Short mmCIF file of C-alpha atoms in Angstrom, two decimals:
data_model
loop_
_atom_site.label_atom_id
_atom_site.label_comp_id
_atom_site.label_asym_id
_atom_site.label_seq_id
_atom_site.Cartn_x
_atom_site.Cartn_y
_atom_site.Cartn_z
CA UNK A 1 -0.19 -20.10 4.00
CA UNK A 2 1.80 -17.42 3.07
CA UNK A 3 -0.71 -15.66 1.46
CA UNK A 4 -2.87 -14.67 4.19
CA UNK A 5 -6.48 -15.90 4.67
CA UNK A 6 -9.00 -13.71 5.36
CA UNK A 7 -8.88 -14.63 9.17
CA UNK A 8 -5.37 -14.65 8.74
CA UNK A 9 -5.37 -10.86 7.47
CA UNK A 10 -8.08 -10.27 10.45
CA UNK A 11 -5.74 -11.24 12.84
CA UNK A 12 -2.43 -9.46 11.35
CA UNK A 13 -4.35 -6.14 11.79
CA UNK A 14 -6.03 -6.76 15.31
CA UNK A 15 -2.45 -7.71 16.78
CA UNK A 16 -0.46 -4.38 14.77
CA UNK A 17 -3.36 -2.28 17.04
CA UNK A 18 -3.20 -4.31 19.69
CA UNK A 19 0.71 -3.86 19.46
CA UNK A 20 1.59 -0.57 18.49
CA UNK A 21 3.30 -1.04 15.39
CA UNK A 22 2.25 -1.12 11.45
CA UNK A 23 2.97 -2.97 8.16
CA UNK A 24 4.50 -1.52 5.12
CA UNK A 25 2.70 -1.78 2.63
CA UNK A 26 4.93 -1.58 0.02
CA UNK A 27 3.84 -0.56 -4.01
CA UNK A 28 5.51 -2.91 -6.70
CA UNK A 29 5.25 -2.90 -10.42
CA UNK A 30 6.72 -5.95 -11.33
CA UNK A 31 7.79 -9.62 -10.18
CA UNK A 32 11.42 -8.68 -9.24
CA UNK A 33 9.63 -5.59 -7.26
CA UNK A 34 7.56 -8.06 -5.78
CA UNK A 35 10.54 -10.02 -4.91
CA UNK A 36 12.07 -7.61 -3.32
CA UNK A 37 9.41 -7.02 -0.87
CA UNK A 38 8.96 -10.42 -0.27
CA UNK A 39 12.70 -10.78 0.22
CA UNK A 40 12.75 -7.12 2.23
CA UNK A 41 9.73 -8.48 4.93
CA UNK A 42 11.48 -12.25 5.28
CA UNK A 43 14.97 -10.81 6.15
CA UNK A 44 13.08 -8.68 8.45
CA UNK A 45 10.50 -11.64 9.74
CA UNK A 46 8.10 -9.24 9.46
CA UNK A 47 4.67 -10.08 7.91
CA UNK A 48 3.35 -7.37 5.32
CA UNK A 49 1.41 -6.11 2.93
CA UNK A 50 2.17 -5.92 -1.22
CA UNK A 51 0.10 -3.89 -3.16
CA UNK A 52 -0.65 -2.43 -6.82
CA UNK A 53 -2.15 0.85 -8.01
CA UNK A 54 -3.77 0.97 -11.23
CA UNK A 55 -0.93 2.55 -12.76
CA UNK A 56 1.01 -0.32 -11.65
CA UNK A 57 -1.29 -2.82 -12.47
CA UNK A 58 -1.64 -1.45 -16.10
CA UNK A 59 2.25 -1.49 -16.14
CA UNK A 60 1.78 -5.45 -15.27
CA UNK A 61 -0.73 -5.79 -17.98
CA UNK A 62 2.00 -4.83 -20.55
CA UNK A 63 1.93 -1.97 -22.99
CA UNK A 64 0.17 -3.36 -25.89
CA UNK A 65 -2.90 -3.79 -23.61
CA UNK A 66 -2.30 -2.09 -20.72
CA UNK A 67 -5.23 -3.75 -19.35
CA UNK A 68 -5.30 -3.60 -15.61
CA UNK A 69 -6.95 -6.26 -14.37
CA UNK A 70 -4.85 -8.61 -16.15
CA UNK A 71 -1.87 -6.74 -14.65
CA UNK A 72 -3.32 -7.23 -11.27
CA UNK A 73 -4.62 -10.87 -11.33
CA UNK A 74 -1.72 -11.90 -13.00
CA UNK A 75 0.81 -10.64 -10.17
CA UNK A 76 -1.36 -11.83 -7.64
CA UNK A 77 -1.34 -15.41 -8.97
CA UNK A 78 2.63 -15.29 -9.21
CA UNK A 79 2.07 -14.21 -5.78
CA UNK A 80 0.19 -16.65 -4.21
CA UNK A 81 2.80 -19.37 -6.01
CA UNK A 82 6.05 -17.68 -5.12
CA UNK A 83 5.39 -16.51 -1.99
CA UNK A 84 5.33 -19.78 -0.17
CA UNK A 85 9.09 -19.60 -0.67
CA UNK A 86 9.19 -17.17 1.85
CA UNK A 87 8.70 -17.47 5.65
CA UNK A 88 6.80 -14.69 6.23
CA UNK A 89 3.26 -13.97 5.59
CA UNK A 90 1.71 -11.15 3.19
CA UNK A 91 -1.74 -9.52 2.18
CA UNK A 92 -2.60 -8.64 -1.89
CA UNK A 93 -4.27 -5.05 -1.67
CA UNK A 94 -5.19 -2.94 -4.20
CA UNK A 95 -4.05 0.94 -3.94
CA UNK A 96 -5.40 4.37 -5.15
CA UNK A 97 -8.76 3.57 -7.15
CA UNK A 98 -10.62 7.20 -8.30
CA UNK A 99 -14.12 7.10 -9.09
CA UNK A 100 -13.52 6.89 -13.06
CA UNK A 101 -11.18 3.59 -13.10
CA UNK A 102 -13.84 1.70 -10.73
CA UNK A 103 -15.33 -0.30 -13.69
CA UNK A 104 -11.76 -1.21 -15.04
CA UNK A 105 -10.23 -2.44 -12.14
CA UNK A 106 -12.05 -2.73 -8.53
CA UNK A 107 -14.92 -3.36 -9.56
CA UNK A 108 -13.66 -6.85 -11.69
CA UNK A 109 -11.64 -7.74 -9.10
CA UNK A 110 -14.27 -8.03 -6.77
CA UNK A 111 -16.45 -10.22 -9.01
CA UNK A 112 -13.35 -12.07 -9.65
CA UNK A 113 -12.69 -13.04 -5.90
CA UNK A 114 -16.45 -13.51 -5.25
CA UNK A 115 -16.60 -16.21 -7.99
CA UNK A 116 -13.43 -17.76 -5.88
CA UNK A 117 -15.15 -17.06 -2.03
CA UNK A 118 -18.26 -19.06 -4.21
CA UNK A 119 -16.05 -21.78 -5.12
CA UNK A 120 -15.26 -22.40 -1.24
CA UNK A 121 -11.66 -20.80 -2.07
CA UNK A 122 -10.68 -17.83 -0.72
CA UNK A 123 -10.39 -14.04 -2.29
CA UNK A 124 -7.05 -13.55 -4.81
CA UNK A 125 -6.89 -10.19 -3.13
CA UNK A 126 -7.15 -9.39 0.74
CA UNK A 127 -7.76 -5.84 0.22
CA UNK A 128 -8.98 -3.04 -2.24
CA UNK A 129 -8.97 0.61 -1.94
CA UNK A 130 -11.67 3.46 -3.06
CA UNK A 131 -10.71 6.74 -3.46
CA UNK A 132 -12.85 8.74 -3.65
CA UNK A 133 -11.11 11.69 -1.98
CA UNK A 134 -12.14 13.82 -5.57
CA UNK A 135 -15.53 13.54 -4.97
CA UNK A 136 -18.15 15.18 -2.33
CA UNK A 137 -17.77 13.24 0.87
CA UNK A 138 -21.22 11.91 0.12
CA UNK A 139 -20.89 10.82 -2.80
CA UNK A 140 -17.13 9.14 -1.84
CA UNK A 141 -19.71 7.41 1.03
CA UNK A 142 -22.35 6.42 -1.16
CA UNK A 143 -19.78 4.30 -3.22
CA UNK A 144 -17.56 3.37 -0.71
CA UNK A 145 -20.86 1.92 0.87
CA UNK A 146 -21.84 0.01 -2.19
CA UNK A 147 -18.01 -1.23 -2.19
CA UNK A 148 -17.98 -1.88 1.21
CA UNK A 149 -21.24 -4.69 0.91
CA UNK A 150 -19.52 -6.04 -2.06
CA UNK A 151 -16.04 -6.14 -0.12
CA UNK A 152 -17.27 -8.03 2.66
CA UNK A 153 -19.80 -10.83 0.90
CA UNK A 154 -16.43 -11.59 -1.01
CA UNK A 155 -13.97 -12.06 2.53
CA UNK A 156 -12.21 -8.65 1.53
CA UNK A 157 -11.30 -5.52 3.70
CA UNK A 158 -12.18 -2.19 1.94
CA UNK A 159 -9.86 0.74 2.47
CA UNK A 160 -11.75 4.20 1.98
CA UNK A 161 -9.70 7.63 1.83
CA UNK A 162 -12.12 9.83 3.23
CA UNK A 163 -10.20 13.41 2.57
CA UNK A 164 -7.75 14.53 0.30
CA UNK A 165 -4.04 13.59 0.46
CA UNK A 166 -1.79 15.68 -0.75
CA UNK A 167 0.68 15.43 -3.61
CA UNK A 168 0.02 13.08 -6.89
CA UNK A 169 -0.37 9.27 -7.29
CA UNK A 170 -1.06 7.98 -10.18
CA UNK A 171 -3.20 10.76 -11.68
CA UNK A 172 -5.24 11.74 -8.58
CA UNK A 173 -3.86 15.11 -7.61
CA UNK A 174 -4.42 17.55 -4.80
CA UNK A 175 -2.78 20.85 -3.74
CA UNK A 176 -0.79 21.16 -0.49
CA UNK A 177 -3.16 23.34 1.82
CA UNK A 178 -5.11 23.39 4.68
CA UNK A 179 -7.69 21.55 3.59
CA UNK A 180 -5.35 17.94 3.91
CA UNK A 181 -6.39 17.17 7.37
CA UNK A 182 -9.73 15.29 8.44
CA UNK A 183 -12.04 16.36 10.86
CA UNK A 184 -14.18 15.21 13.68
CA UNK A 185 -17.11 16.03 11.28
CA UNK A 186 -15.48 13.81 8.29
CA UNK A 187 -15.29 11.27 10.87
CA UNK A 188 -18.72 11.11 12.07
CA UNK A 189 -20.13 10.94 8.87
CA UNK A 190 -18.00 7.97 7.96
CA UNK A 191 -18.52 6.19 10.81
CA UNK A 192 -22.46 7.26 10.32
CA UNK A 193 -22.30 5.79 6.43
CA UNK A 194 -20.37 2.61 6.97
CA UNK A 195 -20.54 1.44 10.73
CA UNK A 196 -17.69 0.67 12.90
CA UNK A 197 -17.26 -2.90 11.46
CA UNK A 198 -20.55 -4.48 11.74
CA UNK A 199 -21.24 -4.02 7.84
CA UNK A 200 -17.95 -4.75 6.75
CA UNK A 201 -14.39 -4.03 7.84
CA UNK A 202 -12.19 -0.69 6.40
CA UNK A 203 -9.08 0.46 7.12
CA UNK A 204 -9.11 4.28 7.11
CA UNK A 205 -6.92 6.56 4.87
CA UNK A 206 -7.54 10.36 7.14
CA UNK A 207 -5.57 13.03 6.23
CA UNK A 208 -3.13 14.49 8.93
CA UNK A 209 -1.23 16.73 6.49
CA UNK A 210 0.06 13.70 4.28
CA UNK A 211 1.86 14.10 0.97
CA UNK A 212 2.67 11.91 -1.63
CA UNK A 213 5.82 11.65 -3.44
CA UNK A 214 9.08 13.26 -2.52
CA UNK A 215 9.63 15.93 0.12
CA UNK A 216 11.95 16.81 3.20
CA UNK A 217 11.30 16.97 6.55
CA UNK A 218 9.67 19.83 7.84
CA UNK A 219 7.97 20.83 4.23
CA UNK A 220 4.93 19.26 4.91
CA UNK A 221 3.17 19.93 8.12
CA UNK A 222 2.30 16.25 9.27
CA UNK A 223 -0.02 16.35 12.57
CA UNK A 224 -0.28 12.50 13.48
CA UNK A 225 -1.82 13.78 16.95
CA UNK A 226 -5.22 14.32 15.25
CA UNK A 227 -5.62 10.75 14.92
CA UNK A 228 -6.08 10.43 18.17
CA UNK A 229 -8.89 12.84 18.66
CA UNK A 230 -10.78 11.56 15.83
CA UNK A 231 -10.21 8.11 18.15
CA UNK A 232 -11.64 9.46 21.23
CA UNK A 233 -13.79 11.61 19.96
CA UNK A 234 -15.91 8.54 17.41
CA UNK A 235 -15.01 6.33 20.41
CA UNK A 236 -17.18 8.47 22.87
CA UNK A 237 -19.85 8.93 20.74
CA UNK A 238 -20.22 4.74 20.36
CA UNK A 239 -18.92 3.66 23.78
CA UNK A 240 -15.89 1.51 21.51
CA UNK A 241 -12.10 2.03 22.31
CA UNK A 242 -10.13 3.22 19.29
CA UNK A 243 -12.70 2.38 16.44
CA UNK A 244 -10.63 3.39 13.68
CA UNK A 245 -8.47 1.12 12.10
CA UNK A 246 -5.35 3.77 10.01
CA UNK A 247 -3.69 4.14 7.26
CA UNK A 248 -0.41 6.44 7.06
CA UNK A 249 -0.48 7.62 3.07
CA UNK A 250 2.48 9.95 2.14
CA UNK A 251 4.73 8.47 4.63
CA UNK A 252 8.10 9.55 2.41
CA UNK A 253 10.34 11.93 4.19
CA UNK A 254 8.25 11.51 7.16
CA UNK A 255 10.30 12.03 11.41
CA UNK A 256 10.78 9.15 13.36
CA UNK A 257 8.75 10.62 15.79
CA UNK A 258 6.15 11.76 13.40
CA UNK A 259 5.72 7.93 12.70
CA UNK A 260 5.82 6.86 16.23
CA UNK A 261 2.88 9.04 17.05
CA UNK A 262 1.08 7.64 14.07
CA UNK A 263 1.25 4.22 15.77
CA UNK A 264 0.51 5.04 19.14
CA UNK A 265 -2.66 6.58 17.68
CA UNK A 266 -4.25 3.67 15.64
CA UNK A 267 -2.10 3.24 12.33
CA UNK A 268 -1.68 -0.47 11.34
CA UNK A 269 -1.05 0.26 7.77
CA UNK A 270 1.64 2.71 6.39
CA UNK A 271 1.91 3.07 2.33
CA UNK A 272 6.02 2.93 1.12
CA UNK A 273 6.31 4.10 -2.84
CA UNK A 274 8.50 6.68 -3.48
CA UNK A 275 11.29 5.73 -1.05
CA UNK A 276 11.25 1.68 -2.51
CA UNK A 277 11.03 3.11 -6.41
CA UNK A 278 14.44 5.30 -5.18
CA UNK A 279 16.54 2.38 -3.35
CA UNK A 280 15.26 -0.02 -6.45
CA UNK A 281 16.79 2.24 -9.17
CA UNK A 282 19.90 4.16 -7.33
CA UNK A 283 22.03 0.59 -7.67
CA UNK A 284 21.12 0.39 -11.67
CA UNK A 285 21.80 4.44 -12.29
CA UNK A 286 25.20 3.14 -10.30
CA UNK A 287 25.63 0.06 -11.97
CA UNK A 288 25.21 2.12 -15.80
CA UNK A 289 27.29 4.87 -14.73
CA UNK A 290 30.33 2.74 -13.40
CA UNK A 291 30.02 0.16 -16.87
CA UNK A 292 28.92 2.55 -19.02
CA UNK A 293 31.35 1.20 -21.53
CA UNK A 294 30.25 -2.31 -21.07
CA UNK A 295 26.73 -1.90 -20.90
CA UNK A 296 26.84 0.15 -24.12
CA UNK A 297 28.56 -0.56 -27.73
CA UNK A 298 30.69 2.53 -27.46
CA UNK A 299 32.80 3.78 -30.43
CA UNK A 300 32.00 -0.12 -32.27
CA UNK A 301 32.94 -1.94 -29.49
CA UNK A 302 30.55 -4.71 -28.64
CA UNK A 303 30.37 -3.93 -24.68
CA UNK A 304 30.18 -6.64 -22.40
CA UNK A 305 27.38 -9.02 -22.35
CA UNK A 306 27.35 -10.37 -18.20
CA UNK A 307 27.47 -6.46 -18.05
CA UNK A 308 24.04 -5.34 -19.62
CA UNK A 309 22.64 -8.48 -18.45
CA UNK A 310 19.46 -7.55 -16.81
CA UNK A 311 19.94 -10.32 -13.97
CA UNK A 312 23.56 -8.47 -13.34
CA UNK A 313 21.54 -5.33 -12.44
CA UNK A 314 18.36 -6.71 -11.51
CA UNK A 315 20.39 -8.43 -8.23
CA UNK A 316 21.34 -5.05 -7.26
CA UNK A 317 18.12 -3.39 -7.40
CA UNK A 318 16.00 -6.37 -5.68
CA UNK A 319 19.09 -6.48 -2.78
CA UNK A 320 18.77 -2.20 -2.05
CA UNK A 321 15.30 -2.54 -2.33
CA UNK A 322 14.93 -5.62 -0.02
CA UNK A 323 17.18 -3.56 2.65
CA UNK A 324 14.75 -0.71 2.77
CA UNK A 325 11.79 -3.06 3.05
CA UNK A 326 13.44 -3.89 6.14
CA UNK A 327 14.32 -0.24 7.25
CA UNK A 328 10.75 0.66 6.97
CA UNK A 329 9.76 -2.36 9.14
CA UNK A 330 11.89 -1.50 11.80
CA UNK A 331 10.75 1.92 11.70
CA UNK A 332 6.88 0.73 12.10
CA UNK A 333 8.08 -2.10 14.51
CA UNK A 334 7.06 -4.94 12.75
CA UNK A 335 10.30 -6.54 12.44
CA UNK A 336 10.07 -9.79 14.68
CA UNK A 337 6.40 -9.38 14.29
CA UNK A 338 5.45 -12.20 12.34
CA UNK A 339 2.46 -14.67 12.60
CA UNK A 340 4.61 -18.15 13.73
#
């Protein structure tokens, strides 16, 4: 099924630890975005992950409405039907989710896939994330808690981001300081409030200095190394190897190396946004500038229609896109990866 199964998405994240290497989980806003990651992992045989912020979803839910959840459930069921095309398989995950969008869009979507886990079918989405990286770390924990009983009775995996991440996405802001990297005390208490998988499994969004959005290398401080001492240190304390399962947020602009230590240190899931967004619209600002008198009626003219045909475009965009899809699995080593 490509779509995974819960057990199916269990397994995809137990062999990316078990293996060193991480899926891109790449952001899309529409089907041909979609596409293009589906295209991007199957050129790659890579499995993945495809997932939707609320300001994507509410871009999905069109703009007389802009209702999320529609957005959401409706790309996820063009998902689940176009993805079998595709020889690869992928898990539906929900990103960024502050506190005050819970109740219009998380929160739905839970009830939603627990009415299909009731059913005997399984979840429409393998994964949602809380973050609550605003708020006190107790309250983030008290919610993320609550989400995390809901998340499991319904087959999903929760995601928490614990600390802040730097940078803006989708309306949850933070300013680039000291303060973006998690500690061994942020760690304990997490691992205190929700368990180390016996009440539900997370994935783990720490902060080692990430930043979304765009930057060079060498702006942003990244220190992937603390990972691992938030691994040995949780690890001590409850006699379990590696407990944390990662997530790599702000990954744009990030060092080779930078990655590699990520992996080696427990990340299985690495966010890709503002790179994909880039390679999807550089071929159309290419396309426009180079046809500029066929894609527009200049001077009376009447331009040329197979010109500002969206498919003309639309091929380029999917096609760039789809290539860094498979850039960023080679750079996470999941290329070749995939579940035969």
């Amino acid at each position: 099924m490509p779509i995974a199964t819960p057990e199916v998405y269990n397994e995809m994240l137990d062999r990316a630890k078990a293996g060193k290497f991480a899926y891109p989980a790449i952001n899309v806003t529409s089907t041909q975005t979609l596409h293009a990651a589906l295209r991007g992992f199957a050129e790659a045989e890579s499995d993945g992950i495809i997932q939707i912020s609320t300001g994507g979803a509410e871009f999905l839910g069109g703009q007389h409405n802009k209702d999320m959840v529609t957005g959401a459930v409706a790309l996820a069921e063009f998902a689940h039907i176009v993805a079998a095309k595709y020889d690869i398989t992928v898990a539906l995950h929900t990103d960024h989710c502050p506190k005050d969008k819970l109740d219009g869009y998380v929160r739905p979507l839970l009830a939603i896939s627990a009415e299909r886990v009731a059913k005997g079918q399984n979840p429409l989405f393998q994964s949602h994330m809380w973050d609550g990286s605003a708020e006190t770390l107790n309250d983030n924990l008290a919610i993320a808690q609550e989400l995390l009983a809901q998340a499991a009775a319904a087959k999903i995996i929760l995601e928490v981001e614990i600390t802040p991440t730097g940078g803006e996405e989708d309306g949850v802001s933070h300013e680039i300081n000291d303060e973006l990297y998690t500690t061994v005390n942020d760690a304990v208490r997490t691992a205190e409030a929700l368990g180390l998988g016996e009440k539900g499994r997370y994935l783990l969004a720490a902060s080692f200095g990430n930043v979304h959005g765009v930057y060079k290398p060498g702006n942003v401080v990244l220190k992937p190394e603390l990972l691992r001492e938030l691994q040995d240190e949780i690890g001590k304390q409850y006699g379990k190897k590696d407990p944390f399962d990662f997530v790599f947020h702000g990954g744009s602009g990030s060092t080779a190396e930078e990655i590699a230590t990520a992996l080696e240190n427990g990340v299985v899931k690495m966010n890709l946004d503002t790179d994909t967004q880039y390679a999807f619209t550089r071929p159309i600002a290419d396309h426009m500038f180079r046809n500029y008198d066929g894609v527009l009626k200049v001077d009376g003219e009447v331009g040329k229609k197979n010109t500002y045909d969206p498919r003309t475009w639309g091929k380029l965009a999917e096609a760039s896109m789809a290539a860094r899809v498979v850039e960023a699995t080679q750079s996470l080593r999941s290329a070749g990866n995939r579940i035969k």
